[in-house]
Short mmCIF file of C-alpha atoms in Angstrom, two decimals:
data_model
loop_
_atom_site.label_atom_id
_atom_site.label_comp_id
_atom_site.label_asym_id
_atom_site.label_seq_id
_atom_site.Cartn_x
_atom_site.Cartn_y
_atom_site.Cartn_z
CA MET A 20 -3.83 18.74 13.10
CA GLN A 21 -0.27 19.12 12.51
CA THR A 22 1.06 16.51 15.23
CA GLU A 23 -2.14 13.74 12.59
CA LEU A 24 -0.55 15.42 9.25
CA ARG A 25 3.12 13.90 10.38
CA LEU A 26 2.15 10.89 12.04
CA HIS A 27 0.24 9.75 8.35
CA ARG A 28 3.94 12.35 6.20
CA LEU A 29 5.42 9.21 8.26
CA VAL A 30 3.91 5.87 7.97
CA VAL A 31 3.61 7.01 3.75
CA GLY A 32 7.42 7.87 4.22
CA ILE A 33 8.41 4.63 5.87
CA LEU A 34 5.84 2.75 2.80
CA VAL A 35 7.29 4.48 -0.20
CA VAL A 36 10.42 2.94 1.46
CA LEU A 37 9.51 0.03 1.58
CA LEU A 38 8.40 -0.14 -1.42
CA VAL A 39 11.37 1.27 -3.63
CA LEU A 40 13.40 -1.63 -2.34
CA PHE A 41 10.63 -4.06 -2.70
CA ILE A 42 10.65 -2.39 -6.37
CA CYS A 43 14.57 -2.46 -6.85
CA ILE A 44 14.61 -6.30 -5.68
CA VAL A 45 11.83 -7.53 -8.20
CA LEU A 46 14.04 -5.63 -10.95
CA SER A 47 16.85 -7.61 -9.60
CA LEU A 48 15.23 -11.12 -9.84
CA TYR A 49 13.26 -10.18 -12.32
CA PRO A 50 15.45 -11.67 -15.57
CA SER A 51 16.89 -14.58 -13.98
CA LEU A 52 13.00 -15.78 -13.35
CA ALA A 53 13.10 -16.45 -17.86
CA HIS A 54 15.74 -19.98 -16.08
CA GLN A 55 13.54 -22.42 -14.69
CA ARG A 56 16.57 -23.41 -12.76
CA PHE A 57 16.38 -19.71 -10.25
CA GLU A 58 12.35 -19.71 -11.05
CA VAL A 59 11.61 -21.09 -7.26
CA ILE A 60 14.90 -19.44 -6.02
CA VAL A 61 13.47 -15.82 -6.33
CA SER A 62 9.99 -17.37 -5.69
CA LEU A 63 11.25 -18.24 -2.39
CA ALA A 64 13.82 -15.05 -1.78
CA LEU A 65 9.56 -12.05 -3.49
CA VAL A 66 7.94 -14.46 -0.65
CA ILE A 67 10.82 -13.24 1.69
CA ALA A 68 10.99 -9.65 0.87
CA ALA A 69 7.25 -9.15 0.41
CA ALA A 70 5.78 -11.32 3.43
CA THR A 71 9.54 -9.04 5.76
CA VAL A 72 7.62 -5.65 4.29
CA PHE A 73 4.24 -6.89 5.15
CA VAL A 74 5.20 -7.45 8.57
CA MET A 75 7.09 -4.07 9.12
CA ILE A 76 3.80 -2.96 7.79
CA GLY A 77 1.97 -4.23 9.93
CA ILE A 78 4.28 -3.58 13.23
CA ILE A 79 3.74 0.61 11.70
CA GLU A 80 1.16 0.96 11.15
CA GLY A 81 -0.27 -0.28 15.19
CA VAL A 82 2.04 1.57 16.60
CA VAL A 83 1.66 4.71 15.13
CA ALA A 84 -2.43 3.56 16.08
CA PHE A 85 -1.83 3.79 19.55
CA GLN A 86 -0.23 7.18 18.99
CA PHE A 87 -3.72 9.41 17.59
CA GLY A 88 -4.91 8.02 20.55
CA PRO A 89 -9.21 7.52 22.08
CA ARG A 90 -9.69 11.30 20.40
CA HIS A 91 -9.21 10.54 16.96
CA ARG A 92 -10.93 7.15 16.84
CA ARG A 93 -11.27 6.87 13.30
CA GLU A 94 -8.04 6.36 12.32
CA LEU A 95 -6.92 4.86 15.81
CA LEU A 96 -9.25 2.18 14.85
CA GLY A 97 -8.34 2.79 10.14
CA TYR A 98 -4.75 2.05 11.40
CA LEU A 99 -4.46 -1.32 14.33
CA LEU A 100 -7.02 -2.71 11.18
CA LEU A 101 -4.95 -1.96 8.48
CA GLY A 102 -1.83 -3.09 10.85
CA LEU A 103 -2.87 -6.97 11.80
CA VAL A 104 -5.17 -7.21 7.78
CA SER A 105 -0.89 -6.05 6.78
CA LEU A 106 0.43 -8.48 9.80
CA ALA A 107 -1.41 -11.36 8.86
CA SER A 108 -1.18 -10.93 4.89
CA GLY A 109 2.96 -11.40 6.45
CA LEU A 110 2.62 -14.22 8.83
CA PHE A 111 0.46 -16.30 6.41
CA LEU A 112 2.57 -15.27 2.98
CA ALA A 113 6.36 -16.19 6.00
CA ILE A 114 4.36 -19.35 7.87
CA SER A 115 3.49 -21.08 4.46
CA ASP A 116 5.60 -23.40 2.84
CA LYS A 117 3.96 -23.55 -0.92
CA ALA A 118 3.57 -19.46 -1.43
CA GLY A 119 4.74 -18.12 -4.86
CA ILE A 120 4.98 -14.64 -6.38
CA GLN A 121 0.50 -14.85 -7.26
CA THR A 122 0.29 -16.21 -3.39
CA ILE A 123 1.73 -12.94 -2.74
CA ALA A 124 -0.79 -11.29 -5.53
CA LEU A 125 -3.89 -13.13 -3.98
CA VAL A 126 -2.46 -11.35 -0.24
CA GLU A 127 -2.26 -8.49 -1.95
CA ALA A 128 -5.56 -8.06 -3.63
CA PRO A 129 -7.21 -7.16 -0.66
CA HIS A 130 -4.96 -4.37 -0.28
CA ALA A 131 -5.22 -3.03 -2.77
CA LEU A 132 -9.16 -3.00 -3.11
CA LEU A 133 -9.17 -1.46 -0.04
CA PHE A 134 -6.43 1.43 -1.16
CA GLY A 135 -8.55 2.73 -3.69
CA ILE A 136 -11.76 2.30 -2.06
CA GLY A 137 -10.07 5.12 0.31
CA GLU A 138 -8.91 7.18 -2.11
CA LEU A 139 -12.05 7.04 -3.74
CA ARG A 140 -13.44 7.90 -0.73
CA LEU A 141 -11.57 10.47 -0.39
CA ALA A 142 -13.03 12.56 -4.03
CA ALA A 143 -16.06 12.07 -3.20
CA HIS A 144 -15.18 15.13 0.11
CA VAL A 145 -13.02 17.06 -1.73
CA ARG A 146 -14.04 18.17 -4.65
CA ARG A 147 -13.89 22.63 -4.36
CA HIS A 148 -10.30 20.69 -5.32
CA PRO A 149 -10.90 19.17 -9.43
CA GLY A 150 -7.32 18.64 -9.75
CA LYS A 151 -7.08 16.58 -6.52
CA ARG A 152 -10.70 14.70 -6.57
CA ARG A 153 -9.08 13.80 -10.52
CA GLY A 154 -6.15 12.70 -8.97
CA PHE A 155 -7.89 10.55 -6.56
CA LEU A 156 -10.48 8.71 -8.45
CA ILE A 157 -8.13 8.09 -11.42
CA GLY A 158 -5.92 6.23 -8.61
CA GLY A 159 -8.79 4.65 -7.05
CA LEU A 160 -9.92 3.73 -9.70
CA CYS A 161 -6.47 1.81 -10.98
CA ASP A 162 -6.17 1.11 -8.14
CA VAL A 163 -9.63 -1.13 -8.14
CA ALA A 164 -8.44 -2.56 -11.10
CA LEU A 165 -4.89 -3.71 -9.68
CA GLY A 166 -6.81 -6.07 -6.73
CA VAL A 167 -9.03 -7.44 -9.19
CA ALA A 168 -5.69 -8.54 -11.60
CA PHE A 169 -4.03 -9.30 -8.97
CA ALA A 170 -6.73 -12.28 -7.44
CA GLY A 171 -7.09 -13.78 -11.06
CA ALA A 172 -2.89 -13.73 -10.36
CA HIS A 173 -2.72 -17.07 -9.52
CA TYR A 174 -3.82 -18.37 -13.12
CA LEU A 175 -0.40 -15.97 -14.51
CA SER A 176 3.03 -17.53 -14.82
CA SER A 177 5.71 -16.23 -11.95
CA GLN A 178 7.28 -13.68 -14.01
CA HIS A 179 3.57 -12.22 -14.98
CA ALA A 180 3.27 -11.90 -11.10
CA ALA A 181 6.58 -10.53 -10.64
CA MET A 182 5.79 -7.78 -13.34
CA LEU A 183 2.20 -7.11 -11.79
CA LEU A 184 3.75 -6.84 -8.45
CA GLY A 185 6.91 -4.25 -9.99
CA CYS A 186 3.84 -2.29 -11.49
CA ALA A 187 1.61 -2.10 -8.25
CA ALA A 188 4.54 -0.97 -5.97
CA ILE A 189 5.26 1.25 -9.06
CA LEU A 190 2.19 2.68 -9.13
CA SER A 191 1.63 2.68 -5.00
CA THR A 192 5.23 4.75 -5.18
CA VAL A 193 4.39 7.18 -7.71
CA GLN A 194 0.59 7.73 -5.31
CA LEU A 195 2.11 8.52 -2.16
CA VAL A 196 5.67 10.48 -2.57
CA PRO A 197 3.40 13.69 -3.39
CA LEU A 198 2.16 12.88 0.29
CA LEU A 199 5.35 13.18 1.32
CA PHE A 200 5.44 16.91 -0.09
CA PHE A 201 2.11 17.98 0.58
CA LYS A 202 1.48 21.24 2.27
CA ARG A 203 -1.01 22.21 4.62
CA GLN A 204 -3.76 23.83 2.90
CA SER A 205 -6.54 24.53 5.47
CA SER A 206 -9.41 23.87 3.21
CA LEU A 207 -8.27 20.57 1.43
CA TYR A 208 -6.65 18.72 4.69
CA SER A 209 -10.22 19.59 6.89
CA GLU A 210 -12.46 18.07 3.73
CA ILE A 211 -9.26 15.40 4.33
CA GLU A 212 -10.30 14.80 7.29
CA MET A 213 -13.97 15.11 7.04
CA ALA A 214 -13.50 12.01 5.39
#
């Protein structure tokens, strides 16, 4: 169990670092979106950053999936599926010649929905821990709402779509950081493992 927990922490840690880097990029480039002259350049930079993050996450999740091995089929299949979706998203953004900030949001929609559904599923399995259950419920509902908002992002301006992406990255980081410092409590960890 300690090895599995370390692998989950490794993925979460790398994801937090990549999200923080993406947040820094969005925050530094966001003011330039107000200028029509720089909007295309900033959009391209954000598409490159998002494609890079998706590809890196996909590769990391694929490698970690095989670390679990056949004994942990759920983790193996889950990480492989997430890795393939992330890799496909990143490659789509890298190859697409029409990709913009709204496209990034549209590609992010299934990720937010899956993450939210996963959190809601975890909330259903930690009934004996009301604080953690409430956190998973609130986070899951927020991510599902973000997924729906991302799906409609093609109606937003580039500036508003970038703000939505930045807020989502900040929310995801806030949700993931506590998992880095999660101390194994046998009853909670066994409930989460059963999920």
